[in-house]
PDB file of N, CA and C in Angstrom:
ATOM      1  N   TRP Y   8     -17.367 -10.017  -0.714  1.00  0.00           N
ATOM      2  CA  TRP Y   8     -15.977 -10.204  -0.425  1.00  0.00           C
ATOM      3  C   TRP Y   8     -15.472  -9.168   0.577  1.00  0.00           C
ATOM      4  N   VAL Y   9     -15.782  -7.903   0.364  1.00  0.00           N
ATOM      5  CA  VAL Y   9     -15.300  -6.841   1.242  1.00  0.00           C
ATOM      6  C   VAL Y   9     -15.790  -7.081   2.669  1.00  0.00           C
ATOM      7  N   TRP Y  10     -17.060  -7.415   2.818  1.00  0.00           N
ATOM      8  CA  TRP Y  10     -17.604  -7.674   4.147  1.00  0.00           C
ATOM      9  C   TRP Y  10     -16.831  -8.792   4.832  1.00  0.00           C
ATOM     10  N   SER Y  11     -16.537  -9.872   4.115  1.00  0.00           N
ATOM     11  CA  SER Y  11     -15.853 -11.011   4.724  1.00  0.00           C
ATOM     12  C   SER Y  11     -14.443 -10.655   5.189  1.00  0.00           C
ATOM     13  N   VAL Y  12     -13.759  -9.774   4.475  1.00  0.00           N
ATOM     14  CA  VAL Y  12     -12.426  -9.333   4.883  1.00  0.00           C
ATOM     15  C   VAL Y  12     -12.517  -8.624   6.232  1.00  0.00           C
ATOM     16  N   TYR Y  13     -13.483  -7.725   6.362  1.00  0.00           N
ATOM     17  CA  TYR Y  13     -13.638  -6.987   7.620  1.00  0.00           C
ATOM     18  C   TYR Y  13     -14.179  -7.874   8.737  1.00  0.00           C
ATOM     19  N   GLU Y  14     -15.098  -8.746   8.415  1.00  0.00           N
ATOM     20  CA  GLU Y  14     -15.643  -9.671   9.412  1.00  0.00           C
ATOM     21  C   GLU Y  14     -14.530 -10.533   9.999  1.00  0.00           C
ATOM     22  N   SER Y  15     -13.632 -10.998   9.163  1.00  0.00           N
ATOM     23  CA  SER Y  15     -12.519 -11.834   9.626  1.00  0.00           C
ATOM     24  C   SER Y  15     -11.543 -11.061  10.519  1.00  0.00           C
ATOM     25  N   ALA Y  16     -11.424  -9.765  10.292  1.00  0.00           N
ATOM     26  CA  ALA Y  16     -10.491  -8.944  11.067  1.00  0.00           C
ATOM     27  C   ALA Y  16     -11.071  -8.494  12.408  1.00  0.00           C
ATOM     28  N   TRP Y  17     -12.379  -8.623  12.576  1.00  0.00           N
ATOM     29  CA  TRP Y  17     -13.035  -8.118  13.783  1.00  0.00           C
ATOM     30  C   TRP Y  17     -12.931  -9.124  14.920  1.00  0.00           C
ATOM     31  N   VAL Y  18     -12.377  -8.679  16.027  1.00  0.00           N
ATOM     32  CA  VAL Y  18     -12.318  -9.475  17.247  1.00  0.00           C
ATOM     33  C   VAL Y  18     -13.354  -8.894  18.196  1.00  0.00           C
ATOM     34  N   ARG Y  19     -14.417  -9.662  18.425  1.00  0.00           N
ATOM     35  CA  ARG Y  19     -15.505  -9.186  19.276  1.00  0.00           C
ATOM     36  C   ARG Y  19     -15.026  -9.061  20.715  1.00  0.00           C
ATOM     37  N   PRO Y  20     -15.370  -7.974  21.369  1.00  0.00           N
ATOM     38  CA  PRO Y  20     -14.907  -7.790  22.742  1.00  0.00           C
ATOM     39  C   PRO Y  20     -15.654  -8.693  23.726  1.00  0.00           C
ATOM     40  N   GLU Y  21     -14.911  -9.226  24.666  1.00  0.00           N
ATOM     41  CA  GLU Y  21     -15.517 -10.065  25.709  1.00  0.00           C
ATOM     42  C   GLU Y  21     -16.308  -9.209  26.708  1.00  0.00           C
ATOM     43  N   ASP Y  22     -15.928  -7.940  26.828  1.00  0.00           N
ATOM     44  CA  ASP Y  22     -16.525  -7.078  27.844  1.00  0.00           C
ATOM     45  C   ASP Y  22     -17.617  -6.145  27.298  1.00  0.00           C
ATOM     46  N   ALA Y  23     -18.245  -6.519  26.197  1.00  0.00           N
ATOM     47  CA  ALA Y  23     -19.325  -5.698  25.632  1.00  0.00           C
ATOM     48  C   ALA Y  23     -20.476  -5.634  26.631  1.00  0.00           C
ATOM     49  N   SER Y  24     -21.036  -4.443  26.789  1.00  0.00           N
ATOM     50  CA  SER Y  24     -22.140  -4.285  27.738  1.00  0.00           C
ATOM     51  C   SER Y  24     -23.507  -4.311  27.052  1.00  0.00           C
ATOM     52  N   ILE Y  25     -23.525  -4.218  25.731  1.00  0.00           N
ATOM     53  CA  ILE Y  25     -24.781  -4.258  24.981  1.00  0.00           C
ATOM     54  C   ILE Y  25     -24.723  -5.493  24.074  1.00  0.00           C
ATOM     55  N   ALA Y  26     -25.538  -6.491  24.372  1.00  0.00           N
ATOM     56  CA  ALA Y  26     -25.477  -7.784  23.684  1.00  0.00           C
ATOM     57  C   ALA Y  26     -25.727  -7.695  22.181  1.00  0.00           C
ATOM     58  N   ASP Y  27     -26.573  -6.745  21.751  1.00  0.00           N
ATOM     59  CA  ASP Y  27     -26.867  -6.633  20.318  1.00  0.00           C
ATOM     60  C   ASP Y  27     -26.351  -5.316  19.734  1.00  0.00           C
ATOM     61  N   ALA Y  28     -25.230  -4.834  20.277  1.00  0.00           N
ATOM     62  CA  ALA Y  28     -24.640  -3.578  19.810  1.00  0.00           C
ATOM     63  C   ALA Y  28     -24.315  -3.667  18.320  1.00  0.00           C
ATOM     64  N   THR Y  29     -24.601  -2.578  17.608  1.00  0.00           N
ATOM     65  CA  THR Y  29     -24.316  -2.516  16.180  1.00  0.00           C
ATOM     66  C   THR Y  29     -23.513  -1.263  15.870  1.00  0.00           C
ATOM     67  N   VAL Y  30     -22.453  -1.434  15.117  1.00  0.00           N
ATOM     68  CA  VAL Y  30     -21.631  -0.328  14.630  1.00  0.00           C
ATOM     69  C   VAL Y  30     -21.707  -0.372  13.110  1.00  0.00           C
ATOM     70  N   GLU Y  31     -21.892   0.780  12.497  1.00  0.00           N
ATOM     71  CA  GLU Y  31     -21.935   0.849  11.039  1.00  0.00           C
ATOM     72  C   GLU Y  31     -20.711   1.619  10.558  1.00  0.00           C
ATOM     73  N   VAL Y  32     -20.047   1.084   9.536  1.00  0.00           N
ATOM     74  CA  VAL Y  32     -18.868   1.742   8.996  1.00  0.00           C
ATOM     75  C   VAL Y  32     -19.012   1.944   7.495  1.00  0.00           C
ATOM     76  N   SER Y  33     -18.249   2.883   6.996  1.00  0.00           N
ATOM     77  CA  SER Y  33     -18.160   3.118   5.563  1.00  0.00           C
ATOM     78  C   SER Y  33     -16.710   2.897   5.165  1.00  0.00           C
ATOM     79  N   VAL Y  34     -16.497   2.098   4.123  1.00  0.00           N
ATOM     80  CA  VAL Y  34     -15.152   1.898   3.591  1.00  0.00           C
ATOM     81  C   VAL Y  34     -15.184   2.164   2.089  1.00  0.00           C
ATOM     82  N   THR Y  35     -14.122   2.761   1.609  1.00  0.00           N
ATOM     83  CA  THR Y  35     -13.994   3.021   0.182  1.00  0.00           C
ATOM     84  C   THR Y  35     -12.750   2.296  -0.307  1.00  0.00           C
ATOM     85  N   ILE Y  36     -12.955   1.513  -1.350  1.00  0.00           N
ATOM     86  CA  ILE Y  36     -11.901   0.668  -1.900  1.00  0.00           C
ATOM     87  C   ILE Y  36     -11.525   1.178  -3.292  1.00  0.00           C
ATOM     88  N   ALA Y  37     -10.215   1.295  -3.548  1.00  0.00           N
ATOM     89  CA  ALA Y  37      -9.721   1.703  -4.864  1.00  0.00           C
ATOM     90  C   ALA Y  37      -9.762   0.506  -5.815  1.00  0.00           C
ATOM     91  N   ARG Y  38      -9.698   0.795  -7.074  1.00  0.00           N
ATOM     92  CA  ARG Y  38      -9.740  -0.230  -8.125  1.00  0.00           C
ATOM     93  C   ARG Y  38      -8.744  -1.376  -7.873  1.00  0.00           C
ATOM     94  N   ASP Y  39      -7.581  -1.064  -7.314  1.00  0.00           N
ATOM     95  CA  ASP Y  39      -6.551  -2.090  -7.101  1.00  0.00           C
ATOM     96  C   ASP Y  39      -6.728  -2.863  -5.786  1.00  0.00           C
ATOM     97  N   GLY Y  40      -7.781  -2.556  -5.026  1.00  0.00           N
ATOM     98  CA  GLY Y  40      -8.053  -3.269  -3.780  1.00  0.00           C
ATOM     99  C   GLY Y  40      -7.590  -2.552  -2.524  1.00  0.00           C
ATOM    100  N   ARG Y  41      -6.896  -1.425  -2.689  1.00  0.00           N
ATOM    101  CA  ARG Y  41      -6.449  -0.657  -1.519  1.00  0.00           C
ATOM    102  C   ARG Y  41      -7.628   0.034  -0.839  1.00  0.00           C
ATOM    103  N   VAL Y  42      -7.575   0.106   0.477  1.00  0.00           N
ATOM    104  CA  VAL Y  42      -8.568   0.859   1.241  1.00  0.00           C
ATOM    105  C   VAL Y  42      -8.121   2.313   1.222  1.00  0.00           C
ATOM    106  N   ILE Y  43      -8.980   3.194   0.684  1.00  0.00           N
ATOM    107  CA  ILE Y  43      -8.597   4.608   0.602  1.00  0.00           C
ATOM    108  C   ILE Y  43      -9.354   5.478   1.603  1.00  0.00           C
ATOM    109  N   ASP Y  44     -10.407   4.931   2.199  1.00  0.00           N
ATOM    110  CA  ASP Y  44     -11.118   5.653   3.257  1.00  0.00           C
ATOM    111  C   ASP Y  44     -11.851   4.633   4.117  1.00  0.00           C
ATOM    112  N   LYS Y  45     -11.899   4.907   5.412  1.00  0.00           N
ATOM    113  CA  LYS Y  45     -12.601   4.030   6.350  1.00  0.00           C
ATOM    114  C   LYS Y  45     -12.997   4.861   7.556  1.00  0.00           C
ATOM    115  N   ARG Y  46     -14.233   4.690   7.975  1.00  0.00           N
ATOM    116  CA  ARG Y  46     -14.687   5.453   9.142  1.00  0.00           C
ATOM    117  C   ARG Y  46     -15.951   4.842   9.721  1.00  0.00           C
ATOM    118  N   ILE Y  47     -16.097   5.045  11.015  1.00  0.00           N
ATOM    119  CA  ILE Y  47     -17.335   4.647  11.687  1.00  0.00           C
ATOM    120  C   ILE Y  47     -18.369   5.721  11.396  1.00  0.00           C
ATOM    121  N   THR Y  48     -19.518   5.323  10.892  1.00  0.00           N
ATOM    122  CA  THR Y  48     -20.575   6.279  10.585  1.00  0.00           C
ATOM    123  C   THR Y  48     -21.687   6.261  11.637  1.00  0.00           C
ATOM    124  N   LYS Y  49     -21.782   5.155  12.384  1.00  0.00           N
ATOM    125  CA  LYS Y  49     -22.793   5.050  13.441  1.00  0.00           C
ATOM    126  C   LYS Y  49     -22.208   4.203  14.571  1.00  0.00           C
ATOM    127  N   ARG Y  50     -22.065   4.834  15.722  1.00  0.00           N
ATOM    128  CA  ARG Y  50     -21.517   4.136  16.891  1.00  0.00           C
ATOM    129  C   ARG Y  50     -22.613   3.352  17.593  1.00  0.00           C
ATOM    130  N   SER Y  51     -22.200   2.356  18.354  1.00  0.00           N
ATOM    131  CA  SER Y  51     -23.148   1.475  19.019  1.00  0.00           C
ATOM    132  C   SER Y  51     -23.620   1.990  20.372  1.00  0.00           C
ATOM    133  N   GLY Y  52     -22.838   2.854  20.988  1.00  0.00           N
ATOM    134  CA  GLY Y  52     -23.140   3.274  22.354  1.00  0.00           C
ATOM    135  C   GLY Y  52     -22.393   2.427  23.380  1.00  0.00           C
ATOM    136  N   ASP Y  53     -21.697   1.414  22.907  1.00  0.00           N
ATOM    137  CA  ASP Y  53     -20.887   0.557  23.771  1.00  0.00           C
ATOM    138  C   ASP Y  53     -19.425   0.814  23.408  1.00  0.00           C
ATOM    139  N   PRO Y  54     -18.675   1.492  24.285  1.00  0.00           N
ATOM    140  CA  PRO Y  54     -17.285   1.841  23.952  1.00  0.00           C
ATOM    141  C   PRO Y  54     -16.407   0.642  23.586  1.00  0.00           C
ATOM    142  N   ALA Y  55     -16.613  -0.500  24.220  1.00  0.00           N
ATOM    143  CA  ALA Y  55     -15.793  -1.680  23.914  1.00  0.00           C
ATOM    144  C   ALA Y  55     -16.046  -2.173  22.493  1.00  0.00           C
ATOM    145  N   VAL Y  56     -17.292  -2.174  22.076  1.00  0.00           N
ATOM    146  CA  VAL Y  56     -17.640  -2.618  20.723  1.00  0.00           C
ATOM    147  C   VAL Y  56     -17.122  -1.614  19.696  1.00  0.00           C
ATOM    148  N   ASP Y  57     -17.344  -0.336  19.951  1.00  0.00           N
ATOM    149  CA  ASP Y  57     -16.866   0.694  19.028  1.00  0.00           C
ATOM    150  C   ASP Y  57     -15.348   0.606  18.842  1.00  0.00           C
ATOM    151  N   ALA Y  58     -14.620   0.417  19.942  1.00  0.00           N
ATOM    152  CA  ALA Y  58     -13.154   0.328  19.871  1.00  0.00           C
ATOM    153  C   ALA Y  58     -12.723  -0.929  19.109  1.00  0.00           C
ATOM    154  N   SER Y  59     -13.429  -2.029  19.300  1.00  0.00           N
ATOM    155  CA  SER Y  59     -13.059  -3.266  18.599  1.00  0.00           C
ATOM    156  C   SER Y  59     -13.255  -3.120  17.091  1.00  0.00           C
ATOM    157  N   VAL Y  60     -14.305  -2.424  16.694  1.00  0.00           N
ATOM    158  CA  VAL Y  60     -14.547  -2.194  15.265  1.00  0.00           C
ATOM    159  C   VAL Y  60     -13.479  -1.250  14.705  1.00  0.00           C
ATOM    160  N   GLN Y  61     -13.117  -0.225  15.466  1.00  0.00           N
ATOM    161  CA  GLN Y  61     -12.072   0.693  15.005  1.00  0.00           C
ATOM    162  C   GLN Y  61     -10.760  -0.059  14.803  1.00  0.00           C
ATOM    163  N   ARG Y  62     -10.441  -0.984  15.683  1.00  0.00           N
ATOM    164  CA  ARG Y  62      -9.218  -1.780  15.522  1.00  0.00           C
ATOM    165  C   ARG Y  62      -9.281  -2.614  14.240  1.00  0.00           C
ATOM    166  N   ALA Y  63     -10.437  -3.174  13.937  1.00  0.00           N
ATOM    167  CA  ALA Y  63     -10.590  -3.932  12.689  1.00  0.00           C
ATOM    168  C   ALA Y  63     -10.372  -3.019  11.485  1.00  0.00           C
ATOM    169  N   LEU Y  64     -10.947  -1.828  11.525  1.00  0.00           N
ATOM    170  CA  LEU Y  64     -10.748  -0.870  10.430  1.00  0.00           C
ATOM    171  C   LEU Y  64      -9.267  -0.548  10.255  1.00  0.00           C
ATOM    172  N   ASP Y  65      -8.576  -0.354  11.379  1.00  0.00           N
ATOM    173  CA  ASP Y  65      -7.162   0.013  11.332  1.00  0.00           C
ATOM    174  C   ASP Y  65      -6.286  -1.116  10.795  1.00  0.00           C
ATOM    175  N   ARG Y  66      -6.689  -2.353  10.980  1.00  0.00           N
ATOM    176  CA  ARG Y  66      -5.903  -3.517  10.523  1.00  0.00           C
ATOM    177  C   ARG Y  66      -5.916  -3.684   9.002  1.00  0.00           C
ATOM    178  N   ILE Y  67      -7.003  -3.319   8.371  1.00  0.00           N
ATOM    179  CA  ILE Y  67      -7.174  -3.606   6.938  1.00  0.00           C
ATOM    180  C   ILE Y  67      -6.682  -2.428   6.091  1.00  0.00           C
ATOM    181  N   THR Y  68      -5.699  -2.700   5.246  1.00  0.00           N
ATOM    182  CA  THR Y  68      -5.215  -1.665   4.320  1.00  0.00           C
ATOM    183  C   THR Y  68      -5.520  -2.033   2.873  1.00  0.00           C
ATOM    184  N   THR Y  69      -5.861  -3.304   2.658  1.00  0.00           N
ATOM    185  CA  THR Y  69      -6.224  -3.779   1.323  1.00  0.00           C
ATOM    186  C   THR Y  69      -7.196  -4.948   1.469  1.00  0.00           C
ATOM    187  N   VAL Y  70      -8.062  -5.118   0.475  1.00  0.00           N
ATOM    188  CA  VAL Y  70      -8.954  -6.280   0.472  1.00  0.00           C
ATOM    189  C   VAL Y  70      -8.369  -7.393  -0.403  1.00  0.00           C
ATOM    190  N   SER Y  71      -7.138  -7.201  -0.845  1.00  0.00           N
ATOM    191  CA  SER Y  71      -6.352  -8.212  -1.564  1.00  0.00           C
ATOM    192  C   SER Y  71      -6.919  -8.657  -2.909  1.00  0.00           C
ATOM    193  N   ARG Y  72      -7.841  -7.903  -3.450  1.00  0.00           N
ATOM    194  CA  ARG Y  72      -8.380  -8.224  -4.783  1.00  0.00           C
ATOM    195  C   ARG Y  72      -8.681  -6.931  -5.528  1.00  0.00           C
ATOM    196  N   PRO Y  73      -8.275  -6.857  -6.775  1.00  0.00           N
ATOM    197  CA  PRO Y  73      -8.690  -5.704  -7.577  1.00  0.00           C
ATOM    198  C   PRO Y  73     -10.141  -5.889  -8.019  1.00  0.00           C
ATOM    199  N   PHE Y  74     -10.716  -4.853  -8.554  1.00  0.00           N
ATOM    200  CA  PHE Y  74     -12.067  -4.952  -9.099  1.00  0.00           C
ATOM    201  C   PHE Y  74     -12.073  -5.957 -10.246  1.00  0.00           C
ATOM    202  N   PRO Y  75     -13.213  -6.535 -10.536  1.00  0.00           N
ATOM    203  CA  PRO Y  75     -13.289  -7.480 -11.651  1.00  0.00           C
ATOM    204  C   PRO Y  75     -12.915  -6.798 -12.971  1.00  0.00           C
ATOM    205  N   GLU Y  76     -12.373  -7.576 -13.873  1.00  0.00           N
ATOM    206  CA  GLU Y  76     -12.023  -7.049 -15.187  1.00  0.00           C
ATOM    207  C   GLU Y  76     -13.279  -6.473 -15.841  1.00  0.00           C
ATOM    208  N   GLY Y  77     -13.139  -5.315 -16.434  1.00  0.00           N
ATOM    209  CA  GLY Y  77     -14.273  -4.674 -17.083  1.00  0.00           C
ATOM    210  C   GLY Y  77     -14.981  -3.661 -16.188  1.00  0.00           C
ATOM    211  N   ALA Y  78     -14.663  -3.642 -14.901  1.00  0.00           N
ATOM    212  CA  ALA Y  78     -15.278  -2.655 -13.995  1.00  0.00           C
ATOM    213  C   ALA Y  78     -14.818  -1.267 -14.409  1.00  0.00           C
ATOM    214  N   LYS Y  79     -15.739  -0.335 -14.425  1.00  0.00           N
ATOM    215  CA  LYS Y  79     -15.429   0.999 -14.905  1.00  0.00           C
ATOM    216  C   LYS Y  79     -15.118   2.002 -13.788  1.00  0.00           C
ATOM    217  N   ASP Y  80     -15.561   1.724 -12.552  1.00  0.00           N
ATOM    218  CA  ASP Y  80     -15.355   2.692 -11.484  1.00  0.00           C
ATOM    219  C   ASP Y  80     -13.934   2.623 -10.928  1.00  0.00           C
ATOM    220  N   ASN Y  81     -13.433   3.777 -10.488  1.00  0.00           N
ATOM    221  CA  ASN Y  81     -12.100   3.862  -9.899  1.00  0.00           C
ATOM    222  C   ASN Y  81     -12.106   3.516  -8.421  1.00  0.00           C
ATOM    223  N   GLN Y  82     -13.270   3.639  -7.804  1.00  0.00           N
ATOM    224  CA  GLN Y  82     -13.413   3.300  -6.397  1.00  0.00           C
ATOM    225  C   GLN Y  82     -14.859   2.923  -6.115  1.00  0.00           C
ATOM    226  N   ARG Y  83     -15.031   2.169  -5.025  1.00  0.00           N
ATOM    227  CA  ARG Y  83     -16.369   1.772  -4.605  1.00  0.00           C
ATOM    228  C   ARG Y  83     -16.464   1.941  -3.102  1.00  0.00           C
ATOM    229  N   SER Y  84     -17.620   2.398  -2.642  1.00  0.00           N
ATOM    230  CA  SER Y  84     -17.851   2.560  -1.209  1.00  0.00           C
ATOM    231  C   SER Y  84     -18.857   1.522  -0.737  1.00  0.00           C
ATOM    232  N   TYR Y  85     -18.627   1.043   0.471  1.00  0.00           N
ATOM    233  CA  TYR Y  85     -19.475   0.011   1.064  1.00  0.00           C
ATOM    234  C   TYR Y  85     -19.863   0.432   2.479  1.00  0.00           C
ATOM    235  N   ILE Y  86     -21.087   0.118   2.860  1.00  0.00           N
ATOM    236  CA  ILE Y  86     -21.544   0.277   4.241  1.00  0.00           C
ATOM    237  C   ILE Y  86     -21.542  -1.125   4.842  1.00  0.00           C
ATOM    238  N   ILE Y  87     -20.843  -1.276   5.954  1.00  0.00           N
ATOM    239  CA  ILE Y  87     -20.711  -2.584   6.593  1.00  0.00           C
ATOM    240  C   ILE Y  87     -21.211  -2.499   8.023  1.00  0.00           C
ATOM    241  N   PRO Y  88     -22.201  -3.314   8.386  1.00  0.00           N
ATOM    242  CA  PRO Y  88     -22.654  -3.355   9.778  1.00  0.00           C
ATOM    243  C   PRO Y  88     -21.890  -4.421  10.567  1.00  0.00           C
ATOM    244  N   PHE Y  89     -21.483  -4.070  11.757  1.00  0.00           N
ATOM    245  CA  PHE Y  89     -20.894  -5.016  12.699  1.00  0.00           C
ATOM    246  C   PHE Y  89     -21.889  -5.152  13.838  1.00  0.00           C
ATOM    247  N   ASN Y  90     -22.437  -6.333  14.019  1.00  0.00           N
ATOM    248  CA  ASN Y  90     -23.450  -6.538  15.053  1.00  0.00           C
ATOM    249  C   ASN Y  90     -23.048  -7.680  15.969  1.00  0.00           C
ATOM    250  N   MET Y  91     -22.994  -7.397  17.252  1.00  0.00           N
ATOM    251  CA  MET Y  91     -22.567  -8.411  18.227  1.00  0.00           C
ATOM    252  C   MET Y  91     -23.477  -9.633  18.213  1.00  0.00           C
ATOM    253  N   LYS Y  92     -24.753  -9.417  18.148  1.00  0.00           N
ATOM    254  CA  LYS Y  92     -25.702 -10.532  18.245  1.00  0.00           C
ATOM    255  C   LYS Y  92     -25.772 -11.330  16.941  1.00  0.00           C
ATOM    256  N   THR Y  93     -25.950 -10.658  15.825  1.00  0.00           N
ATOM    257  CA  THR Y  93     -26.114 -11.336  14.547  1.00  0.00           C
ATOM    258  C   THR Y  93     -24.884 -12.106  14.138  1.00  0.00           C
ATOM    259  N   ASN Y  94     -23.726 -11.543  14.388  1.00  0.00           N
ATOM    260  CA  ASN Y  94     -22.500 -12.156  13.910  1.00  0.00           C
ATOM    261  C   ASN Y  94     -21.811 -13.044  14.940  1.00  0.00           C
ATOM    262  N   ARG Y  95     -22.332 -13.120  16.129  1.00  0.00           N
ATOM    263  CA  ARG Y  95     -21.657 -13.889  17.176  1.00  0.00           C
ATOM    264  C   ARG Y  95     -21.480 -15.335  16.719  1.00  0.00           C
ATOM    265  N   GLY Y  96     -20.258 -15.810  16.837  1.00  0.00           N
ATOM    266  CA  GLY Y  96     -19.964 -17.185  16.476  1.00  0.00           C
ATOM    267  C   GLY Y  96     -19.664 -17.384  14.994  1.00  0.00           C
ATOM    268  N   ALA Y  97     -19.896 -16.402  14.186  1.00  0.00           N
ATOM    269  CA  ALA Y  97     -19.610 -16.538  12.747  1.00  0.00           C
ATOM    270  C   ALA Y  97     -18.159 -16.207  12.500  1.00  0.00           C
ATOM    271  N   ALA Y  98     -17.618 -16.744  11.468  1.00  0.00           N
ATOM    272  CA  ALA Y  98     -16.289 -16.355  10.993  1.00  0.00           C
ATOM    273  C   ALA Y  98     -15.695 -17.416  10.139  1.00  0.00           C
TER     274      ALA Y  98
END
């Protein structure tokens, strides 16, 4: 679910210079669905792709769902890859 929220928010840049550029991010979600931390952990080397992923991170403040009933953790962290080639055309 978390990946799909970020995937939907990502607008791939038309001017990417690296066709298979990959950016890796870390996001931490609170029990109530709020985003409490987000950051790029691995840049692609393509400034247009990196900036587009940062814009997606900045757009999302909640994943709109709390943790499932019975979940014991107060927060969860996720590593999400954004890849121009793998995800092209998906959404």
